[in-house]
Amino acid sequence: MIPVFSGRHVEAAVSPERALDAVRDAFVAYARGEWTMPPKVYVPAYPAGDFRAMPALGGGHALLKWVTSFPGNPAQGLPTVTGLVLLSDASNGMLKAAFDAGAVTALRTGAAAVLAAETLGRGGVAAVIGAGVNGRAVARTFVAHGRRTLLYDIDAARAQAVAEELGADAASREDAVAADVVVTVTPAKTVVFEAGALRPGQHVSLMGADGPGKSEIAIEEMARVRMFCDDWEQASHNGDLAHAVEAGSVSRDDVTQLGNVLAGTAAGRCSDAEITVFDSTGLAIQDLAIALAALERAGELDLPSIDL
Amino acid sequence: MIPVFSGRHVEAAVSPERALDAVRDAFVAYARGEWTMPPKVYVPAYPAGDFRAMPALGGGHALLKWVTSFPGNPAQGLPTVTGLVLLSDASNGMLKAAFDAGAVTALRTGAAAVLAAETLGRGGVAAVIGAGVNGRAVARTFVAHGRRTLLYDIDAARAQAVAEELGADAASREDAVAADVVVTVTPAKTVVFEAGALRPGQHVSLMGADGPGKSEIAIEEMARVRMFCDDWEQASHNGDLAHAVEAGSVSRDDVTQLGNVLAGTAAGRCSDAEITVFDSTGLAIQDLAIALAALERAGELDLPSIDL
């Protein structure tokens, strides 16, 4: 009997604060080589979207997330991100649990965005650009962490509704991009930060670009700031960094992995004036962190199960 | 609500004959480029075993199989092969069904072994070496196809029990390896066919070697026969062929993909005396064929479901 966590069960099992701690530990374990992760595999079904198979190994478990990105889905009343996370015992291969992939992805994306902002940014006001499922999760994590949080979306009514639900403040685009720490969670079809847009001391977590043709920042702007990423292999192939690497304006030595900063083996922000930018593509080790945190609470929830 | 096919439901939904037809069509569609498949990804958890994430795209669907190989599991009363197959709609990414991976793997492995034997072998007696879950599936498929089938296992009682269940004949190792068509479904820790072991006209389907350190045939024997495989990329990296390619005794031009023979774009057996050997590593497109065939029957089965 394999317990199944629906989206509601995942949210009930893992708070934003617990997710933040779990994802921090996962980045450190990955930086130390204790947790490992083959590159994610894309299965293209363009122009509609794509599927990703994301495996990870750590904490005595192996994980596979089968998850989508279909940006046109919301117009049909369907989620952009959907699928299942499967968690198995690494000692004998037996399945331990399954989880709604959308809920796990939202929690860990929120956690990574805020973790990077807390680690690399300065204090002050946070802003989230994009109030979809993952943008909502980022804002929820900031609010849980005690930050004043602005929220902007191209759909003002959506931003207003999500802000009210979470205790954030709906804001103009202008105010949002000028905040002390900014998190972009957009479809990444158009750039949010053009060349010269960022001001000294700002931090940005770029969460939206995770595949071909997507970017939230201009190549020139990346060359001007301190760049960080979740994982060089992934970000240099599928993140905002991919465009700068292709253009030859950024190379491996210019970019620091967040996990190395958290593990104390690389420097983070070096001055108040520095602009720090975190390029996230989303790592399976983050999903593993959330799945393990949820599994700890399995006994307290009334979970349905499947019998193979 | 996503229907879940347990092992019992998969067997009820897809007969060995239906599996054979579905897998044949999948090989042809793959050879024609209509169905596609990124390479499978291994997640190592050695020495106990490994996990594989196997995606495929075809027939309007995307599939991911998360499946194990833990050869020591049966000694603990656990299956060597376990996991889940996830089937999604390629037009919008939504999950359509989940399936027991062990049952899907057994059906498609049986189908591929027999398909290769029927395509590349001559008539006569079939033999299956190894009476585990997948060996049983191969023997079941031969019997369903009307072949007289010998079955050998290092555990004679197991071979006897499976043979009686299926209407096959338990046989000595000597008789099995001398049959007209032979299928090996062993843990591939030791070679079944040493140099010079095969006789003119025989066909062998090698199903056991699908990862590092595994082989069922000597390198010298591969250089002496007509070699076929399911997929060059996979077989040359993780099949029996990997050892011969590494040793430099076999190269791409020496090996024909089964799908090309079935699609009529490559020659199969060219003479009665030729020895033909099929190296199988197992393809996600085969799993996709079984999953789609099972889904056709969903309405006739009383399937449990999960609600995300």
PDB file of N, CA and C in Angstrom, chain A residues 27-105:
ATOM      1  N   PHE A  27      20.351  21.799  -0.458  1.00  0.00           N
ATOM      2  CA  PHE A  27      21.409  22.493  -1.213  1.00  0.00           C
ATOM      3  C   PHE A  27      22.792  22.208  -0.606  1.00  0.00           C
ATOM      4  N   VAL A  28      22.859  22.196   0.731  1.00  0.00           N
ATOM      5  CA  VAL A  28      24.139  21.928   1.400  1.00  0.00           C
ATOM      6  C   VAL A  28      24.573  20.485   1.138  1.00  0.00           C
ATOM      7  N   ALA A  29      23.650  19.546   1.274  1.00  0.00           N
ATOM      8  CA  ALA A  29      23.984  18.133   1.054  1.00  0.00           C
ATOM      9  C   ALA A  29      24.437  17.899  -0.392  1.00  0.00           C
ATOM     10  N   TYR A  30      23.816  18.612  -1.315  1.00  0.00           N
ATOM     11  CA  TYR A  30      24.200  18.493  -2.730  1.00  0.00           C
ATOM     12  C   TYR A  30      25.592  19.098  -2.957  1.00  0.00           C
ATOM     13  N   ALA A  31      25.845  20.250  -2.329  1.00  0.00           N
ATOM     14  CA  ALA A  31      27.156  20.897  -2.472  1.00  0.00           C
ATOM     15  C   ALA A  31      28.267  20.009  -1.914  1.00  0.00           C
ATOM     16  N   ARG A  32      27.944  19.248  -0.880  1.00  0.00           N
ATOM     17  CA  ARG A  32      28.937  18.362  -0.247  1.00  0.00           C
ATOM     18  C   ARG A  32      29.044  17.021  -0.955  1.00  0.00           C
ATOM     19  N   GLY A  33      28.213  16.794  -1.947  1.00  0.00           N
ATOM     20  CA  GLY A  33      28.248  15.523  -2.679  1.00  0.00           C
ATOM     21  C   GLY A  33      27.513  14.403  -1.979  1.00  0.00           C
ATOM     22  N   GLU A  34      26.784  14.723  -0.890  1.00  0.00           N
ATOM     23  CA  GLU A  34      26.052  13.678  -0.163  1.00  0.00           C
ATOM     24  C   GLU A  34      24.749  13.325  -0.889  1.00  0.00           C
ATOM     25  N   TRP A  35      24.126  14.300  -1.480  1.00  0.00           N
ATOM     26  CA  TRP A  35      22.965  14.067  -2.339  1.00  0.00           C
ATOM     27  C   TRP A  35      23.416  14.249  -3.788  1.00  0.00           C
ATOM     28  N   THR A  36      22.896  13.418  -4.678  1.00  0.00           N
ATOM     29  CA  THR A  36      23.312  13.496  -6.080  1.00  0.00           C
ATOM     30  C   THR A  36      22.093  13.562  -6.992  1.00  0.00           C
ATOM     31  N   MET A  37      22.363  13.881  -8.246  1.00  0.00           N
ATOM     32  CA  MET A  37      21.255  14.190  -9.145  1.00  0.00           C
ATOM     33  C   MET A  37      21.745  14.122 -10.590  1.00  0.00           C
ATOM     34  N   PRO A  38      21.279  13.138 -11.372  1.00  0.00           N
ATOM     35  CA  PRO A  38      21.584  13.198 -12.808  1.00  0.00           C
ATOM     36  C   PRO A  38      20.850  14.399 -13.411  1.00  0.00           C
ATOM     37  N   PRO A  39      21.316  14.916 -14.545  1.00  0.00           N
ATOM     38  CA  PRO A  39      20.597  16.039 -15.174  1.00  0.00           C
ATOM     39  C   PRO A  39      19.148  15.665 -15.476  1.00  0.00           C
ATOM     40  N   LYS A  40      18.252  16.650 -15.376  1.00  0.00           N
ATOM     41  CA  LYS A  40      16.857  16.377 -15.730  1.00  0.00           C
ATOM     42  C   LYS A  40      16.743  16.137 -17.234  1.00  0.00           C
ATOM     43  N   VAL A  41      15.788  15.319 -17.620  1.00  0.00           N
ATOM     44  CA  VAL A  41      15.586  14.975 -19.034  1.00  0.00           C
ATOM     45  C   VAL A  41      14.316  15.665 -19.522  1.00  0.00           C
ATOM     46  N   TYR A  42      14.420  16.367 -20.634  1.00  0.00           N
ATOM     47  CA  TYR A  42      13.249  17.018 -21.226  1.00  0.00           C
ATOM     48  C   TYR A  42      12.626  16.124 -22.299  1.00  0.00           C
ATOM     49  N   VAL A  43      11.305  16.026 -22.272  1.00  0.00           N
ATOM     50  CA  VAL A  43      10.573  15.355 -23.347  1.00  0.00           C
ATOM     51  C   VAL A  43       9.724  16.430 -24.019  1.00  0.00           C
ATOM     52  N   PRO A  44      10.146  16.883 -25.194  1.00  0.00           N
ATOM     53  CA  PRO A  44       9.478  18.021 -25.828  1.00  0.00           C
ATOM     54  C   PRO A  44       8.155  17.639 -26.467  1.00  0.00           C
ATOM     55  N   ALA A  45       7.131  18.442 -26.200  1.00  0.00           N
ATOM     56  CA  ALA A  45       5.840  18.288 -26.890  1.00  0.00           C
ATOM     57  C   ALA A  45       5.421  19.680 -27.348  1.00  0.00           C
ATOM     58  N   TYR A  46       6.400  20.403 -27.944  1.00  0.00           N
ATOM     59  CA  TYR A  46       6.181  21.787 -28.372  1.00  0.00           C
ATOM     60  C   TYR A  46       5.289  21.828 -29.609  1.00  0.00           C
ATOM     61  N   PRO A  47       4.537  22.902 -29.840  1.00  0.00           N
ATOM     62  CA  PRO A  47       4.572  24.158 -29.096  1.00  0.00           C
ATOM     63  C   PRO A  47       3.770  24.146 -27.789  1.00  0.00           C
ATOM     64  N   ALA A  48       2.996  23.091 -27.527  1.00  0.00           N
ATOM     65  CA  ALA A  48       2.109  23.141 -26.354  1.00  0.00           C
ATOM     66  C   ALA A  48       2.883  23.173 -25.040  1.00  0.00           C
ATOM     67  N   GLY A  49       3.972  22.397 -24.945  1.00  0.00           N
ATOM     68  CA  GLY A  49       4.706  22.367 -23.684  1.00  0.00           C
ATOM     69  C   GLY A  49       5.753  21.281 -23.673  1.00  0.00           C
ATOM     70  N   ASP A  50       6.224  20.943 -22.480  1.00  0.00           N
ATOM     71  CA  ASP A  50       7.178  19.841 -22.363  1.00  0.00           C
ATOM     72  C   ASP A  50       6.992  19.116 -21.037  1.00  0.00           C
ATOM     73  N   PHE A  51       7.582  17.914 -20.999  1.00  0.00           N
ATOM     74  CA  PHE A  51       7.620  17.085 -19.791  1.00  0.00           C
ATOM     75  C   PHE A  51       9.067  17.019 -19.324  1.00  0.00           C
ATOM     76  N   ARG A  52       9.265  16.887 -18.010  1.00  0.00           N
ATOM     77  CA  ARG A  52      10.604  16.682 -17.479  1.00  0.00           C
ATOM     78  C   ARG A  52      10.598  15.479 -16.541  1.00  0.00           C
ATOM     79  N   ALA A  53      11.620  14.644 -16.696  1.00  0.00           N
ATOM     80  CA  ALA A  53      11.853  13.538 -15.769  1.00  0.00           C
ATOM     81  C   ALA A  53      13.053  13.928 -14.924  1.00  0.00           C
ATOM     82  N   MET A  54      12.830  14.085 -13.609  1.00  0.00           N
ATOM     83  CA  MET A  54      13.857  14.629 -12.722  1.00  0.00           C
ATOM     84  C   MET A  54      14.170  13.657 -11.587  1.00  0.00           C
ATOM     85  N   PRO A  55      15.287  12.957 -11.684  1.00  0.00           N
ATOM     86  CA  PRO A  55      15.667  12.019 -10.628  1.00  0.00           C
ATOM     87  C   PRO A  55      16.624  12.656  -9.619  1.00  0.00           C
ATOM     88  N   ALA A  56      16.642  12.133  -8.411  1.00  0.00           N
ATOM     89  CA  ALA A  56      17.599  12.546  -7.376  1.00  0.00           C
ATOM     90  C   ALA A  56      17.786  11.398  -6.403  1.00  0.00           C
ATOM     91  N   LEU A  57      18.914  11.420  -5.707  1.00  0.00           N
ATOM     92  CA  LEU A  57      19.258  10.375  -4.735  1.00  0.00           C
ATOM     93  C   LEU A  57      19.813  11.039  -3.488  1.00  0.00           C
ATOM     94  N   GLY A  58      19.240  10.725  -2.306  1.00  0.00           N
ATOM     95  CA  GLY A  58      19.758  11.280  -1.051  1.00  0.00           C
ATOM     96  C   GLY A  58      18.872  10.907   0.113  1.00  0.00           C
ATOM     97  N   GLY A  59      19.433  10.972   1.320  1.00  0.00           N
ATOM     98  CA  GLY A  59      18.648  10.681   2.515  1.00  0.00           C
ATOM     99  C   GLY A  59      18.078   9.264   2.506  1.00  0.00           C
ATOM    100  N   GLY A  60      18.810   8.333   1.884  1.00  0.00           N
ATOM    101  CA  GLY A  60      18.342   6.940   1.857  1.00  0.00           C
ATOM    102  C   GLY A  60      17.213   6.679   0.880  1.00  0.00           C
ATOM    103  N   HIS A  61      16.908   7.661   0.020  1.00  0.00           N
ATOM    104  CA  HIS A  61      15.795   7.528  -0.909  1.00  0.00           C
ATOM    105  C   HIS A  61      16.198   7.937  -2.327  1.00  0.00           C
ATOM    106  N   ALA A  62      15.468   7.432  -3.283  1.00  0.00           N
ATOM    107  CA  ALA A  62      15.585   7.889  -4.668  1.00  0.00           C
ATOM    108  C   ALA A  62      14.256   8.506  -5.060  1.00  0.00           C
ATOM    109  N   LEU A  63      14.324   9.584  -5.822  1.00  0.00           N
ATOM    110  CA  LEU A  63      13.114  10.307  -6.209  1.00  0.00           C
ATOM    111  C   LEU A  63      13.072  10.520  -7.703  1.00  0.00           C
ATOM    112  N   LEU A  64      11.849  10.477  -8.232  1.00  0.00           N
ATOM    113  CA  LEU A  64      11.636  10.840  -9.630  1.00  0.00           C
ATOM    114  C   LEU A  64      10.438  11.776  -9.692  1.00  0.00           C
ATOM    115  N   LYS A  65      10.652  12.950 -10.276  1.00  0.00           N
ATOM    116  CA  LYS A  65       9.503  13.827 -10.528  1.00  0.00           C
ATOM    117  C   LYS A  65       9.201  13.815 -12.021  1.00  0.00           C
ATOM    118  N   TRP A  66       7.975  13.514 -12.364  1.00  0.00           N
ATOM    119  CA  TRP A  66       7.484  13.557 -13.753  1.00  0.00           C
ATOM    120  C   TRP A  66       6.546  14.754 -13.807  1.00  0.00           C
ATOM    121  N   VAL A  67       6.991  15.816 -14.467  1.00  0.00           N
ATOM    122  CA  VAL A  67       6.289  17.084 -14.317  1.00  0.00           C
ATOM    123  C   VAL A  67       6.276  17.831 -15.647  1.00  0.00           C
ATOM    124  N   THR A  68       5.273  18.669 -15.820  1.00  0.00           N
ATOM    125  CA  THR A  68       5.069  19.355 -17.092  1.00  0.00           C
ATOM    126  C   THR A  68       5.321  20.847 -16.986  1.00  0.00           C
ATOM    127  N   SER A  69       5.483  21.461 -18.140  1.00  0.00           N
ATOM    128  CA  SER A  69       5.317  22.907 -18.278  1.00  0.00           C
ATOM    129  C   SER A  69       4.521  23.150 -19.558  1.00  0.00           C
ATOM    130  N   PHE A  70       3.237  23.429 -19.398  1.00  0.00           N
ATOM    131  CA  PHE A  70       2.339  23.739 -20.523  1.00  0.00           C
ATOM    132  C   PHE A  70       1.767  25.127 -20.285  1.00  0.00           C
ATOM    133  N   PRO A  71       2.502  26.179 -20.740  1.00  0.00           N
ATOM    134  CA  PRO A  71       2.139  27.555 -20.385  1.00  0.00           C
ATOM    135  C   PRO A  71       0.752  27.981 -20.854  1.00  0.00           C
ATOM    136  N   GLY A  72       0.213  27.341 -21.896  1.00  0.00           N
ATOM    137  CA  GLY A  72      -1.108  27.735 -22.380  1.00  0.00           C
ATOM    138  C   GLY A  72      -2.247  27.059 -21.635  1.00  0.00           C
ATOM    139  N   ASN A  73      -1.934  26.174 -20.697  1.00  0.00           N
ATOM    140  CA  ASN A  73      -2.981  25.412 -20.014  1.00  0.00           C
ATOM    141  C   ASN A  73      -3.978  26.243 -19.215  1.00  0.00           C
ATOM    142  N   PRO A  74      -3.516  27.264 -18.468  1.00  0.00           N
ATOM    143  CA  PRO A  74      -4.484  28.013 -17.651  1.00  0.00           C
ATOM    144  C   PRO A  74      -5.659  28.581 -18.463  1.00  0.00           C
ATOM    145  N   ALA A  75      -5.412  28.940 -19.715  1.00  0.00           N
ATOM    146  CA  ALA A  75      -6.494  29.456 -20.564  1.00  0.00           C
ATOM    147  C   ALA A  75      -7.575  28.402 -20.798  1.00  0.00           C
ATOM    148  N   GLN A  76      -7.213  27.114 -20.635  1.00  0.00           N
ATOM    149  CA  GLN A  76      -8.198  26.026 -20.751  1.00  0.00           C
ATOM    150  C   GLN A  76      -8.656  25.519 -19.390  1.00  0.00           C
ATOM    151  N   GLY A  77      -8.273  26.246 -18.329  1.00  0.00           N
ATOM    152  CA  GLY A  77      -8.659  25.807 -16.987  1.00  0.00           C
ATOM    153  C   GLY A  77      -7.825  24.665 -16.456  1.00  0.00           C
ATOM    154  N   LEU A  78      -6.656  24.438 -17.067  1.00  0.00           N
ATOM    155  CA  LEU A  78      -5.780  23.347 -16.620  1.00  0.00           C
ATOM    156  C   LEU A  78      -4.475  23.936 -16.059  1.00  0.00           C
ATOM    157  N   PRO A  79      -3.804  23.213 -15.170  1.00  0.00           N
ATOM    158  CA  PRO A  79      -2.567  23.748 -14.585  1.00  0.00           C
ATOM    159  C   PRO A  79      -1.384  23.715 -15.562  1.00  0.00           C
ATOM    160  N   THR A  80      -0.514  24.719 -15.475  1.00  0.00           N
ATOM    161  CA  THR A  80       0.733  24.733 -16.258  1.00  0.00           C
ATOM    162  C   THR A  80       1.626  23.572 -15.838  1.00  0.00           C
ATOM    163  N   VAL A  81       1.706  23.390 -14.516  1.00  0.00           N
ATOM    164  CA  VAL A  81       2.614  22.396 -13.929  1.00  0.00           C
ATOM    165  C   VAL A  81       1.777  21.280 -13.317  1.00  0.00           C
ATOM    166  N   THR A  82       1.981  20.050 -13.775  1.00  0.00           N
ATOM    167  CA  THR A  82       1.240  18.927 -13.200  1.00  0.00           C
ATOM    168  C   THR A  82       2.071  17.660 -13.336  1.00  0.00           C
ATOM    169  N   GLY A  83       1.696  16.648 -12.593  1.00  0.00           N
ATOM    170  CA  GLY A  83       2.421  15.385 -12.654  1.00  0.00           C
ATOM    171  C   GLY A  83       2.508  14.729 -11.291  1.00  0.00           C
ATOM    172  N   LEU A  84       3.432  13.782 -11.172  1.00  0.00           N
ATOM    173  CA  LEU A  84       3.597  13.042  -9.924  1.00  0.00           C
ATOM    174  C   LEU A  84       5.061  13.008  -9.509  1.00  0.00           C
ATOM    175  N   VAL A  85       5.272  13.025  -8.200  1.00  0.00           N
ATOM    176  CA  VAL A  85       6.590  12.774  -7.610  1.00  0.00           C
ATOM    177  C   VAL A  85       6.535  11.376  -6.995  1.00  0.00           C
ATOM    178  N   LEU A  86       7.513  10.543  -7.347  1.00  0.00           N
ATOM    179  CA  LEU A  86       7.579   9.189  -6.800  1.00  0.00           C
ATOM    180  C   LEU A  86       8.803   9.076  -5.899  1.00  0.00           C
ATOM    181  N   LEU A  87       8.611   8.550  -4.696  1.00  0.00           N
ATOM    182  CA  LEU A  87       9.703   8.413  -3.728  1.00  0.00           C
ATOM    183  C   LEU A  87       9.908   6.934  -3.431  1.00  0.00           C
ATOM    184  N   SER A  88      11.148   6.475  -3.567  1.00  0.00           N
ATOM    185  CA  SER A  88      11.460   5.058  -3.378  1.00  0.00           C
ATOM    186  C   SER A  88      12.569   4.895  -2.343  1.00  0.00           C
ATOM    187  N   ASP A  89      12.571   3.750  -1.688  1.00  0.00           N
ATOM    188  CA  ASP A  89      13.613   3.386  -0.729  1.00  0.00           C
ATOM    189  C   ASP A  89      14.875   3.007  -1.516  1.00  0.00           C
ATOM    190  N   ALA A  90      15.988   3.692  -1.250  1.00  0.00           N
ATOM    191  CA  ALA A  90      17.200   3.430  -2.035  1.00  0.00           C
ATOM    192  C   ALA A  90      17.872   2.122  -1.639  1.00  0.00           C
ATOM    193  N   SER A  91      17.453   1.505  -0.526  1.00  0.00           N
ATOM    194  CA  SER A  91      18.106   0.260  -0.112  1.00  0.00           C
ATOM    195  C   SER A  91      17.528  -0.955  -0.829  1.00  0.00           C
ATOM    196  N   ASN A  92      16.258  -0.865  -1.252  1.00  0.00           N
ATOM    197  CA  ASN A  92      15.646  -2.025  -1.913  1.00  0.00           C
ATOM    198  C   ASN A  92      14.757  -1.647  -3.105  1.00  0.00           C
ATOM    199  N   GLY A  93      14.669  -0.364  -3.399  1.00  0.00           N
ATOM    200  CA  GLY A  93      13.944   0.076  -4.583  1.00  0.00           C
ATOM    201  C   GLY A  93      12.440   0.169  -4.433  1.00  0.00           C
ATOM    202  N   MET A  94      11.913  -0.220  -3.274  1.00  0.00           N
ATOM    203  CA  MET A  94      10.453  -0.245  -3.132  1.00  0.00           C
ATOM    204  C   MET A  94       9.883   1.176  -3.041  1.00  0.00           C
ATOM    205  N   LEU A  95       8.740   1.386  -3.718  1.00  0.00           N
ATOM    206  CA  LEU A  95       8.049   2.679  -3.665  1.00  0.00           C
ATOM    207  C   LEU A  95       7.595   2.969  -2.243  1.00  0.00           C
ATOM    208  N   LYS A  96       7.808   4.212  -1.797  1.00  0.00           N
ATOM    209  CA  LYS A  96       7.383   4.596  -0.449  1.00  0.00           C
ATOM    210  C   LYS A  96       6.158   5.512  -0.471  1.00  0.00           C
ATOM    211  N   ALA A  97       6.072   6.385  -1.482  1.00  0.00           N
ATOM    212  CA  ALA A  97       4.949   7.329  -1.526  1.00  0.00           C
ATOM    213  C   ALA A  97       4.912   8.018  -2.884  1.00  0.00           C
ATOM    214  N   ALA A  98       3.747   8.583  -3.214  1.00  0.00           N
ATOM    215  CA  ALA A  98       3.581   9.426  -4.404  1.00  0.00           C
ATOM    216  C   ALA A  98       2.983  10.756  -3.957  1.00  0.00           C
ATOM    217  N   PHE A  99       3.313  11.821  -4.692  1.00  0.00           N
ATOM    218  CA  PHE A  99       2.926  13.182  -4.303  1.00  0.00           C
ATOM    219  C   PHE A  99       2.477  13.961  -5.536  1.00  0.00           C
ATOM    220  N   ASP A 100       1.521  14.839  -5.354  1.00  0.00           N
ATOM    221  CA  ASP A 100       1.147  15.762  -6.424  1.00  0.00           C
ATOM    222  C   ASP A 100       2.342  16.640  -6.782  1.00  0.00           C
ATOM    223  N   ALA A 101       2.765  16.597  -8.047  1.00  0.00           N
ATOM    224  CA  ALA A 101       3.992  17.305  -8.445  1.00  0.00           C
ATOM    225  C   ALA A 101       3.813  18.814  -8.432  1.00  0.00           C
ATOM    226  N   GLY A 102       2.620  19.302  -8.730  1.00  0.00           N
ATOM    227  CA  GLY A 102       2.396  20.747  -8.735  1.00  0.00           C
ATOM    228  C   GLY A 102       2.618  21.352  -7.359  1.00  0.00           C
ATOM    229  N   ALA A 103       2.093  20.688  -6.334  1.00  0.00           N
ATOM    230  CA  ALA A 103       2.216  21.209  -4.967  1.00  0.00           C
ATOM    231  C   ALA A 103       3.663  21.139  -4.477  1.00  0.00           C
ATOM    232  N   VAL A 104       4.347  20.038  -4.785  1.00  0.00           N
ATOM    233  CA  VAL A 104       5.753  19.913  -4.378  1.00  0.00           C
ATOM    234  C   VAL A 104       6.589  20.979  -5.085  1.00  0.00           C
ATOM    235  N   THR A 105       6.334  21.167  -6.381  1.00  0.00           N
ATOM    236  CA  THR A 105       7.093  22.147  -7.158  1.00  0.00           C
ATOM    237  C   THR A 105       6.887  23.558  -6.616  1.00  0.00           C
TER     238      THR A 105
END
